[in-house]
Coordinates of C-alpha atoms in Angstrom, one line a residue:
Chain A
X1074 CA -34.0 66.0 -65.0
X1075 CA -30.7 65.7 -67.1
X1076 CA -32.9 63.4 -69.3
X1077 CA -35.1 66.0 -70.2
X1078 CA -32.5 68.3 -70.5
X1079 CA -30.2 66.5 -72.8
X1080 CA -33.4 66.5 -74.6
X1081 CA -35.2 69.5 -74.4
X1082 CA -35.6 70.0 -77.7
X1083 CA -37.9 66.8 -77.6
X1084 CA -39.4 68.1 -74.5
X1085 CA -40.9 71.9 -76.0
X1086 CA -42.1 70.2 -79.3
X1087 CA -43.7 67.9 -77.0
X1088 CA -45.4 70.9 -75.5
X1089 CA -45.8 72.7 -78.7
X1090 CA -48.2 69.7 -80.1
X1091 CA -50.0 69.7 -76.4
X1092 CA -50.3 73.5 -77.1
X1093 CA -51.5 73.3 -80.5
X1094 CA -54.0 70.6 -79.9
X1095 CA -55.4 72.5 -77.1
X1096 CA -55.4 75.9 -79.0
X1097 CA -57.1 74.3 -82.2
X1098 CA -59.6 71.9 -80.6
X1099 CA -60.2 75.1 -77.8
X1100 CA -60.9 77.6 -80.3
X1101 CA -63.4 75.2 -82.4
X1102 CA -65.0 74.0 -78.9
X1103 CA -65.8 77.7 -78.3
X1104 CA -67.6 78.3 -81.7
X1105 CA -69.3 75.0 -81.9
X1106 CA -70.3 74.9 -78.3
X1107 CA -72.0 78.1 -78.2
X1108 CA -73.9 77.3 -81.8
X1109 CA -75.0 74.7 -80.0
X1110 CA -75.9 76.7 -77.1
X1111 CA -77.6 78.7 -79.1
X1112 CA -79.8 75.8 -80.4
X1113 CA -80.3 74.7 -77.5
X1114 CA -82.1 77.9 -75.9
X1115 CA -83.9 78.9 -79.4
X1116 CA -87.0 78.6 -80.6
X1117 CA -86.9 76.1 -83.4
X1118 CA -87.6 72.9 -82.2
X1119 CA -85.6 70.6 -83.9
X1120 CA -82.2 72.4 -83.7
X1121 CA -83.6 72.2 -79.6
X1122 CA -83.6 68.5 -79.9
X1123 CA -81.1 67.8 -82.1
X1124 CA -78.4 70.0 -79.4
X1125 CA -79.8 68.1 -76.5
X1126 CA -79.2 64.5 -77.9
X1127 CA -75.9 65.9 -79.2
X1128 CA -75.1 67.3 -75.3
X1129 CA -76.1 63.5 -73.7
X1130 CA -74.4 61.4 -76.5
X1131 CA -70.6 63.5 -76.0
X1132 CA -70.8 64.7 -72.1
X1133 CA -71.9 61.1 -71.2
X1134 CA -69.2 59.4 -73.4
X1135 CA -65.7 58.9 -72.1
X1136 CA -63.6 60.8 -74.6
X1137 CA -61.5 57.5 -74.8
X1138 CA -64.3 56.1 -76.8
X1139 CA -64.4 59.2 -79.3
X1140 CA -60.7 58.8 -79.8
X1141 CA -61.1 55.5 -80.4
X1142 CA -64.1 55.8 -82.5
X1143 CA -62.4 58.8 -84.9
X1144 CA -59.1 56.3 -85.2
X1145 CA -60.6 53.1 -85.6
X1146 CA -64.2 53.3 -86.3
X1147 CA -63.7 56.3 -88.5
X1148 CA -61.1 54.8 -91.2
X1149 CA -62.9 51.9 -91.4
X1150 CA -66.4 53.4 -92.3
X1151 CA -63.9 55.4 -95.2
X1152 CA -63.2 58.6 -93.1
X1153 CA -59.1 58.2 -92.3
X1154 CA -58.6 62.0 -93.0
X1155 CA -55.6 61.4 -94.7
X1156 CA -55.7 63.7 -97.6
X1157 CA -54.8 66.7 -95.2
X1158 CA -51.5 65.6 -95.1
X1159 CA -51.4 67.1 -98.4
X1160 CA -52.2 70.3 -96.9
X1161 CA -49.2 72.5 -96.0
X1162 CA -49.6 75.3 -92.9
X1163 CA -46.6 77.6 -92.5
X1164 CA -44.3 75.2 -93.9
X1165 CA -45.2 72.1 -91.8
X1166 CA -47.2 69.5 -93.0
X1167 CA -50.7 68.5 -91.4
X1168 CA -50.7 65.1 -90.1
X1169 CA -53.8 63.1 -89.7
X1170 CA -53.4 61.9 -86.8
X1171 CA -53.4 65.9 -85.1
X1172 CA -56.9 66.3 -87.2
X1173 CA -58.5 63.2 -85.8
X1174 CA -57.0 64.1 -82.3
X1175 CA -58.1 67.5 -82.6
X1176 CA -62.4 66.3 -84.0
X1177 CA -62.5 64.3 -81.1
X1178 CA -61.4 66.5 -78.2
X1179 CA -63.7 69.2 -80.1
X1180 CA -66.7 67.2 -80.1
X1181 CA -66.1 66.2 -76.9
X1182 CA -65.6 69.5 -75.3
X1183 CA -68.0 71.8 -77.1
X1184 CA -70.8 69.5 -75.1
X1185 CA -69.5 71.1 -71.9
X1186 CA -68.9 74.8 -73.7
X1187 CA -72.5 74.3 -74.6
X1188 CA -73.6 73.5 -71.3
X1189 CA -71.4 76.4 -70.0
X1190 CA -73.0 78.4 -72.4
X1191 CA -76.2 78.0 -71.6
X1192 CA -75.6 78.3 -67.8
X1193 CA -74.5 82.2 -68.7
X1194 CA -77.7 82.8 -70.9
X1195 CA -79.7 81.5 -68.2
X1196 CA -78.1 84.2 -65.8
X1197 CA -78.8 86.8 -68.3
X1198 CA -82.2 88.4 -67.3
X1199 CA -85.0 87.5 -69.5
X1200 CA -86.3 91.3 -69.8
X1201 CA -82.8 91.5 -72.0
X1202 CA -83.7 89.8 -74.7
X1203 CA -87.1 91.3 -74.4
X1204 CA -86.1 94.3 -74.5
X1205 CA -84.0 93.2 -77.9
X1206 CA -86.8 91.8 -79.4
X1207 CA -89.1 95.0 -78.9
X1208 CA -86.9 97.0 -80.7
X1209 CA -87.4 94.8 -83.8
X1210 CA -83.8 92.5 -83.5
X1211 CA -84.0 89.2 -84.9
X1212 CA -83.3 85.9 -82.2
X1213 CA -80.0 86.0 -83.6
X1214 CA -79.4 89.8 -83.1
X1215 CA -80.6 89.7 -80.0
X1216 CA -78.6 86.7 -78.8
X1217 CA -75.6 88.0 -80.5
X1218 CA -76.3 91.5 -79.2
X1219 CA -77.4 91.6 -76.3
X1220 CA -77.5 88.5 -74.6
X1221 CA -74.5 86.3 -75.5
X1222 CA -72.3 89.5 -74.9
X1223 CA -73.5 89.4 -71.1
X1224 CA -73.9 85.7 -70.6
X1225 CA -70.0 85.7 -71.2
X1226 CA -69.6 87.6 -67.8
X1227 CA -71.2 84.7 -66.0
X1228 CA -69.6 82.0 -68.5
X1229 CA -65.8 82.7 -67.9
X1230 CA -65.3 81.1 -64.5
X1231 CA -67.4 77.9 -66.0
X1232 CA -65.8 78.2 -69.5
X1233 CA -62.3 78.1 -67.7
X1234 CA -62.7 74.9 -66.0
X1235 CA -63.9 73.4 -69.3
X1236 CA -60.6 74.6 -71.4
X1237 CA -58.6 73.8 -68.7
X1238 CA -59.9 69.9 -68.3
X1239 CA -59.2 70.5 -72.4
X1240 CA -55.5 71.1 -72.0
X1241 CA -55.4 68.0 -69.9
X1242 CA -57.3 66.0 -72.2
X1243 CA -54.9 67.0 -74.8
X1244 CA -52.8 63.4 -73.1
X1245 CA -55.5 61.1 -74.1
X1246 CA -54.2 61.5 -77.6
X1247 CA -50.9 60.1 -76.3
X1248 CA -52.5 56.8 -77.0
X1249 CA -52.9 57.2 -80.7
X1250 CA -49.5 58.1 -82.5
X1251 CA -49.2 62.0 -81.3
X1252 CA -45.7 62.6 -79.8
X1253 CA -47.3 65.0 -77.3
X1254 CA -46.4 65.9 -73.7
X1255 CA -47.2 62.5 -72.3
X1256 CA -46.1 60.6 -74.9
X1257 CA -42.7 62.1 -75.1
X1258 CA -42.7 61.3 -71.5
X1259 CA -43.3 57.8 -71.7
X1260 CA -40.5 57.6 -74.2
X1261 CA -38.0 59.5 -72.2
X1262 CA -38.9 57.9 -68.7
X1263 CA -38.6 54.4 -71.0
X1264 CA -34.9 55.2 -72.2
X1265 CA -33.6 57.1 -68.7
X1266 CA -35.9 54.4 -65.9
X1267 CA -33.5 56.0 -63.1
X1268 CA -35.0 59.6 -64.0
X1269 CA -38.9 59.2 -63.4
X1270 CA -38.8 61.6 -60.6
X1271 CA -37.0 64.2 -62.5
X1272 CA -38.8 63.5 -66.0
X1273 CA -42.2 63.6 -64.2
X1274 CA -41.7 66.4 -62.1
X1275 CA -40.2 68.0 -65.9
X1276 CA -43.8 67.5 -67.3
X1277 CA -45.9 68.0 -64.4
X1278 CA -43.7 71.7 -64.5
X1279 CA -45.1 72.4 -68.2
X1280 CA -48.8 71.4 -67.6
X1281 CA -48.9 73.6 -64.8
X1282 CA -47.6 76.6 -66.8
X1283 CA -49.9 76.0 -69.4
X1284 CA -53.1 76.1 -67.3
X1285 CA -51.6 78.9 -65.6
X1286 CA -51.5 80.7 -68.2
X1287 CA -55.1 79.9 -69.6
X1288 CA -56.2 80.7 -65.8
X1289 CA -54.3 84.1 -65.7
X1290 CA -55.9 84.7 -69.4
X1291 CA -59.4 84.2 -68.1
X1292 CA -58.7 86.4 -65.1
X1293 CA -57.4 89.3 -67.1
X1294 CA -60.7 88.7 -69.4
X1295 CA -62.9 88.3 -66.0
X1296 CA -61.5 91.8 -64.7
X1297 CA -62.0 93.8 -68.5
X1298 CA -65.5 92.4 -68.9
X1299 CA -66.6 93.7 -65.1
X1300 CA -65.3 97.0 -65.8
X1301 CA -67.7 97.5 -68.7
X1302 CA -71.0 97.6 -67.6
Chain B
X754 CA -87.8 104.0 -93.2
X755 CA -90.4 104.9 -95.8
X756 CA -93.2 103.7 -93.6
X757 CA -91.4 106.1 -90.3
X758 CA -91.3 109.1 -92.9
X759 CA -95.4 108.9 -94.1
X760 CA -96.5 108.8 -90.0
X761 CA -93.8 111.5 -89.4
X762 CA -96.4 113.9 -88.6
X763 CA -98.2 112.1 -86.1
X764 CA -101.5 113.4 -85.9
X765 CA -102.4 113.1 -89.5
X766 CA -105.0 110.3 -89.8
X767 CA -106.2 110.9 -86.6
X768 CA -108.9 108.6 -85.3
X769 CA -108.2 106.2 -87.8
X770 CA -108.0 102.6 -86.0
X771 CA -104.2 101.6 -86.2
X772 CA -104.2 98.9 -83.0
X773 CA -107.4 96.5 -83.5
X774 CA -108.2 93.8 -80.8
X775 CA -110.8 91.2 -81.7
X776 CA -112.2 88.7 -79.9
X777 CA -108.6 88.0 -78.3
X778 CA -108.3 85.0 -76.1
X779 CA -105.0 83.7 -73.8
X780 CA -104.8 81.5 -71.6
X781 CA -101.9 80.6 -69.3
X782 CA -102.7 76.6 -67.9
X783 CA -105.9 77.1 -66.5
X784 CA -105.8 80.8 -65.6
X785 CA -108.0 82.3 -68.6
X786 CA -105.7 85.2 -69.2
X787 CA -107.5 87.1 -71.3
X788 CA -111.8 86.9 -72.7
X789 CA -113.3 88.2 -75.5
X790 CA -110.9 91.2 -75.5
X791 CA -112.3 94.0 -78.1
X792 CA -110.1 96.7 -78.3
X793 CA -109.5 99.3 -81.1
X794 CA -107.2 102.1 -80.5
X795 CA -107.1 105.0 -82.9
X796 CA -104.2 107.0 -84.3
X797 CA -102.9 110.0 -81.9
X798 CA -105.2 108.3 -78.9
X799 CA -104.0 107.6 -75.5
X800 CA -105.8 104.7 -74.0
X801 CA -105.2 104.0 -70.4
X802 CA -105.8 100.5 -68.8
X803 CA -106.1 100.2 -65.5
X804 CA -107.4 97.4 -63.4
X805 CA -106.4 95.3 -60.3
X806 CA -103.3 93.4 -60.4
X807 CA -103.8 89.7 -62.5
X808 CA -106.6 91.5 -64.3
X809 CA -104.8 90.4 -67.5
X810 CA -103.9 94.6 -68.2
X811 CA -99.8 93.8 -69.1
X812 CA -100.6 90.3 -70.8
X813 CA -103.2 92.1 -73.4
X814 CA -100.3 95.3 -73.4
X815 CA -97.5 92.6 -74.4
X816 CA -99.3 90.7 -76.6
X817 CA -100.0 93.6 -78.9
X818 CA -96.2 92.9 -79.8
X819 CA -96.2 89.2 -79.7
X820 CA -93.8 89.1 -76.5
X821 CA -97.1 86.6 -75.7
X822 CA -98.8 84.8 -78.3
X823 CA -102.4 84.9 -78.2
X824 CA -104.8 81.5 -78.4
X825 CA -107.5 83.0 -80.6
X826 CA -108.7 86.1 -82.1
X827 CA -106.9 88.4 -84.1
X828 CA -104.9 91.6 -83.4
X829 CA -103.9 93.9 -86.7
X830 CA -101.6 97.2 -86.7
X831 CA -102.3 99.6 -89.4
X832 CA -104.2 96.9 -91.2
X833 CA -102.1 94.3 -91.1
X834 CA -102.3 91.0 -88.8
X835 CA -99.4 90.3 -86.8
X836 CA -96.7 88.1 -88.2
X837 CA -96.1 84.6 -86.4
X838 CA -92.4 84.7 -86.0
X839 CA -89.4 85.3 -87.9
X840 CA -88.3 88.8 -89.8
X841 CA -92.0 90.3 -90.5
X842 CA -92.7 89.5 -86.6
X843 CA -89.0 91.6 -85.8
X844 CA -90.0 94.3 -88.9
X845 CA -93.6 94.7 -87.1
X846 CA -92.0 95.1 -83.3
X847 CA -89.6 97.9 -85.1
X848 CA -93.0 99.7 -85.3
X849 CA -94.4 99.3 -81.7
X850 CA -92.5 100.7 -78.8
X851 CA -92.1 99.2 -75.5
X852 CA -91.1 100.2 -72.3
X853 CA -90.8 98.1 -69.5
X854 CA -91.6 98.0 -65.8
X855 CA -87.9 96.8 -64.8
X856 CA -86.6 99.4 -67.4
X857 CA -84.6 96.3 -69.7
X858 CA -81.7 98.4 -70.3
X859 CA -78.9 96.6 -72.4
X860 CA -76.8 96.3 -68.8
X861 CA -73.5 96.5 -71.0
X862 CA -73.8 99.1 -73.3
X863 CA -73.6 102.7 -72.4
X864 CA -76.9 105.4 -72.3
X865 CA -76.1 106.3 -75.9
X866 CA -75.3 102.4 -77.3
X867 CA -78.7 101.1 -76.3
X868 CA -80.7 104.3 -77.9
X869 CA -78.6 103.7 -80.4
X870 CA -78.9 100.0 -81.0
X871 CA -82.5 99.8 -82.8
X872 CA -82.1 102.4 -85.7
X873 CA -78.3 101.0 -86.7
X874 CA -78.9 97.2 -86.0
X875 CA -82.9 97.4 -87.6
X876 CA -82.8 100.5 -90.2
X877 CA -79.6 100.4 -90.8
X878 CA -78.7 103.8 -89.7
X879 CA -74.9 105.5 -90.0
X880 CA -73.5 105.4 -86.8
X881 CA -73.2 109.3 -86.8
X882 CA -77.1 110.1 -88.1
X883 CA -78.0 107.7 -85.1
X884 CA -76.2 108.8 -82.7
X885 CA -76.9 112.8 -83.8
X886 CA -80.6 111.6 -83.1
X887 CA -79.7 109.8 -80.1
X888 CA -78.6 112.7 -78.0
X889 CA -81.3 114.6 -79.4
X890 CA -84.1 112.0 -77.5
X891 CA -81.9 111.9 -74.6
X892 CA -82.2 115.3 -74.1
X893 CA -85.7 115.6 -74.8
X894 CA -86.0 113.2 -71.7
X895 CA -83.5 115.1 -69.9
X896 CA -80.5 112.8 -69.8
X897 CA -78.5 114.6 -72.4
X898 CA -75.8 114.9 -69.9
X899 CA -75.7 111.0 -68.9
X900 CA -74.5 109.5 -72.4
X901 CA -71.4 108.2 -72.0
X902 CA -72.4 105.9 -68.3
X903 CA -73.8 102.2 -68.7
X904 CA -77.3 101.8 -67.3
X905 CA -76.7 100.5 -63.5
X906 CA -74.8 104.1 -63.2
X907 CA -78.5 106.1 -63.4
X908 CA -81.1 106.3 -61.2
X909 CA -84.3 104.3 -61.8
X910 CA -86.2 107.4 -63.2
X911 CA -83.5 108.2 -65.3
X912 CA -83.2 104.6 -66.9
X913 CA -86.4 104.5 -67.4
X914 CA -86.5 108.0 -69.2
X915 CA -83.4 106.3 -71.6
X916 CA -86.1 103.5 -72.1
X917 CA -88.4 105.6 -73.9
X918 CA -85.8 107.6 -75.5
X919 CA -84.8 104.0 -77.1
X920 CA -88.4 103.2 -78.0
X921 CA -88.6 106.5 -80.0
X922 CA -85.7 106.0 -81.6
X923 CA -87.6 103.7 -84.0
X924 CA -89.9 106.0 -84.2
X925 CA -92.8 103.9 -83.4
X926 CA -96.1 104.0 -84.8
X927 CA -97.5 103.0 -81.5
X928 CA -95.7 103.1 -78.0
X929 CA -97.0 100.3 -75.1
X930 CA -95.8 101.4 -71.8
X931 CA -96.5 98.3 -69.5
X932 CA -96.5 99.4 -65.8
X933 CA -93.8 102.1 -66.2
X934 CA -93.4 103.7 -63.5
X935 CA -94.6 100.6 -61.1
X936 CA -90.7 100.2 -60.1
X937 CA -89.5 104.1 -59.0
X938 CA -89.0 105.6 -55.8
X939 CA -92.4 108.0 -55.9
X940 CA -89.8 111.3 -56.3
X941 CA -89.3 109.7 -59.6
X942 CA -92.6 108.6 -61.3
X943 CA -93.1 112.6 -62.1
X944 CA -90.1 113.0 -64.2
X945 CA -91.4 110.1 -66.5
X946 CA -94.9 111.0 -66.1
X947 CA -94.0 114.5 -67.2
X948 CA -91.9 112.9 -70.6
X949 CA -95.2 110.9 -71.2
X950 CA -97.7 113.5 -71.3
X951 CA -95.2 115.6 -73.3
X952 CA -95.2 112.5 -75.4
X953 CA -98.9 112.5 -75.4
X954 CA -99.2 116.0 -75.9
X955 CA -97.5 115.8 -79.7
X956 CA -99.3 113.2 -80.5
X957 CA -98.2 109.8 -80.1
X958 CA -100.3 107.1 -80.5
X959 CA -100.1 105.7 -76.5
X960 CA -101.1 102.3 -74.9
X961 CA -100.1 102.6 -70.5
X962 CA -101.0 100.4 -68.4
X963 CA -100.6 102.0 -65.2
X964 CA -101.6 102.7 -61.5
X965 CA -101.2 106.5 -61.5
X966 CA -104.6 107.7 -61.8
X967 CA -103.4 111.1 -61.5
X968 CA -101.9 110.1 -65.6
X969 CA -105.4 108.9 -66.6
X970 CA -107.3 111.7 -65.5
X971 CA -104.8 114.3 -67.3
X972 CA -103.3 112.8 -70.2
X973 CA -106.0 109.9 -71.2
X974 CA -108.6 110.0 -74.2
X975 CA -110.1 106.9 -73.0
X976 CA -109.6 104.6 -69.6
X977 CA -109.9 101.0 -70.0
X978 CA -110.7 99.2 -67.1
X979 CA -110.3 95.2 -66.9
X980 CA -110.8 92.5 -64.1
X981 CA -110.2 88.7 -64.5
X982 CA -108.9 88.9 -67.9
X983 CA -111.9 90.9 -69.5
X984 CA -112.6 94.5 -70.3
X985 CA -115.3 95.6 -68.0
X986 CA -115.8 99.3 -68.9
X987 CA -114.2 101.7 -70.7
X988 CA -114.8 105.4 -71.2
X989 CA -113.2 109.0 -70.8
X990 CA -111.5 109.2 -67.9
X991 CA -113.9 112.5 -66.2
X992 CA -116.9 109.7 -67.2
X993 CA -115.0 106.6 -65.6
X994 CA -113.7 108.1 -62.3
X995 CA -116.9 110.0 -61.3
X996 CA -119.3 107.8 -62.2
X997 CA -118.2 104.5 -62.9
X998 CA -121.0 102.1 -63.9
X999 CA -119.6 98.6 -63.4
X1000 CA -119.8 97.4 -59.6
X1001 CA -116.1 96.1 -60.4
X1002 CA -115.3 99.4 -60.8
X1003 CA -117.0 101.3 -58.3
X1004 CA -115.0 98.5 -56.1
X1005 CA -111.5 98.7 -57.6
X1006 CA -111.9 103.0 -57.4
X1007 CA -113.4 102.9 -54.0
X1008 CA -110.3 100.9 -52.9
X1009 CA -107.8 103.2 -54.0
X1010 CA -109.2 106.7 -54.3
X1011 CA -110.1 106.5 -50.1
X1012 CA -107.2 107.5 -48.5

């Protein structure tokens, strides 16, 4: 423990970058997942297609393989996303290595926000959007409306697990240059070898307070949505 | 909003046809849904269709909105064929009314929201005028009082009374009702039979597929009767239920007038 201690300055940015990937990579999951969603349950044919290949190809994919596709593949095929680090957000500088971390845990994720998605949609009784569409709403007034509104009620337990495997996930970009959680305990447990317990138990600590908080977020949500209706 | 203000009063151009069926086929797999339907329905009529259950009566009431596509034939509102999809097919179901067996209230929006919903969302209403109009219907249908709740709060009669309140809210050149009152304790279908022949009463242009006879006798210009997907007979309903001319319908009547 003294290790992380002494260095626990080390230890919150650590958390900080685990948090920000998460929160960035969460957020765009969410939107593009339920587009997708949305394709995926509409009538246009393509878009139907197109969301279903796109489901297969990133839920059966380990998201090693994307991580290592965005930082190897990607550069070399002219895609190194270096010119955000010219970019400037509240005074710190973007780093490519956060936006190729953050692409490839949102690709990989929105395929499971889809599916998620499209589990609560399914729930939502079809005399809903029915009843949408014989008022004279559009597919996307209806869906944005009336039934994506109550498909979130059945979506939040679903949606929880999927964020909360997301904040895990967050590690994998350990591997490739981000000073996150993991790698800053790899470091530390490298330079203090007598500490492991300590440092490990340290980090286990601020994972669990981080998907406790996402699970006592999506509680709180759970209880406000079940009120309104 | 034009098109609502020119069919404001209802019964001018009565009798002129405003719902025209022709040679209407569906089929679902190998069930063939509906045959041959011919159907025109005039301005200010009320056309009952009865028939036995799977005789096709809500499939030909839903498709006069698109919720099912039809295989061949043509079906026309005022004059004008029904869009395929997209915008003109939402703009055209902004003119036909629906109400529901199972009700299909928006389950997370209050009474006043979903009446509320169609005139803001589709013609772009101020919140105010709509919901001004809103309480008006609701208490037209007798659920002034029940605004504020969300849907699973009311009783089935009631939400289905808020269901036609949110049809008319578009103010609907036509309304379909498809089995409304199939779904209520029987204490209830009279309060929504009551709103409908009210409805009838000033005028509204009315398609209802129904089993209350008791409706069709009072409230019907013409009874429709299908079996097996096709239309068998139609006439007024004193011609229909005393001296039905089809052996179909001698049967069907037989079946549930004895009792």
């Amino acid at each position: 423990m003294e290790a992380v201690l002494s260095s626990f300055d080390e230890y919150l940015k650590a958390f900080a970058l685990t948090i920000g990937l998460f929160l960035v990579s969460g957020l765009l999951s969410l939107i593009w997942g339920t587009i997708l969603a949305v394709f995926r349950v509409g009538p246009v044919a393509i878009l139907n297609k197109a969301a279903a290949v796109y489901v297969t190809l990133f839920r059966n994919t380990p998201l090693l393989m994307i991580f290592i596709f965005m930082a190897i593949a990607m550069p070399v095929l002219g895609y190194n996303f270096t010119f955000v680090e010219d970019w400037e957000i509240a005074g710190y500088n973007v780093s490519a290595f956060f936006v190729r971390s953050t692409i490839a845990l949102t690709l990989y994720t929105s395929a499971f926000v889809c599916e998620a998605v499209r589990s609560g949609v399914n729930a939502v009784p079809l005399g809903q959007a029915e009843a949408g569409r014989a008022i004279g709403l559009t597919f996307a007034q209806s869906m944005k409306l009336v039934v994506l509104p109550q498909a979130m009620r059945a979506v939040i337990p679903p949606m929880t697990s999927v964020q909360i495997a997301l904040v895990k996930n967050t590690s994998v970009a350990a591997a490739f240059g981000m000073a996150e959680a993991v790698a800053t305990m790899r470091a530390l447990t490298n330079n203090n070898a007598d500490q492991r317990t300590g440092i490990f138990l340290a980090f286990a600590i601020g994972y669990i307070i981080i998907v406790e908080v996402v699970s006592l977020s999506s509680h709180a949500i759970e209880r406000k949505v079940k009120v309104a209706r | 909003m034009t098109a609502q203000q020119e069919t404001a009063p209802v019964s001018a151009g009565r009798g002129e046809p405003l719902v025209v069926l022709s040679d209407v086929q569906k089929h679902f797999g190998q069930l063939h849904a509906l045959k041959d339907i011919e159907l025109t329905v005039t301005r200010g009529e009320v056309v009952v269709v009865i028939g036995p259950s799977g005789s096709g009566k809500s499939t030909l009431c839903r498709t006069i909105n698109r919720l099912e596509t039809i295989d061949e034939g043509t079906i026309t509102l005022d004059g004008q064929p029904l869009p395929q999809e997209g915008k003109a097919l939402a703009a055209l179901r902004a003119e036909v009314g629906m109400v529901f067996q199972s009700f299909n209230l928006f389950a997370h929006k209050t009474i006043l929201e979903n009446v509320t919903l169609g005139p803001i969302k589709v013609r772009g209403m101020k919140k105010e005028a709509a919901d001004t109009k809103a309480r008006e219907l609701l208490e037209r249908v007798g659920v002034g009082h029940q605004a504020e709740k969300y849907p699973a709060q009311l009783s089935g009669g009631q939400q289905q009374r808020v269901a036609i309140a949110r049809a008319l809210a578009m103010e609907p050149k036509v309304m379909l009702f498809d089995e409304p009152t199939s779904a209520l304790d029987p204490e209830m279908i009279k309060e929504v039979l009551d709103v409908m022949v009210d409805l009838a009463e000033q005028g509204m242009t009315m398609i209802v597929v129904t089993h209350e006879m008791g409706f069709a006798r009072t409230a019907a210009d013409r009874v429709v009767f299908m079996a097996d997907g096709a239309i068998v007979e139609e006439g007024t309903p004193e011609e229909f239920f005393t001296n039905p001319k089809s052996d179909r319908a001698k049967d069907f009547l037989g079946k549930i007038l004895k009792h």
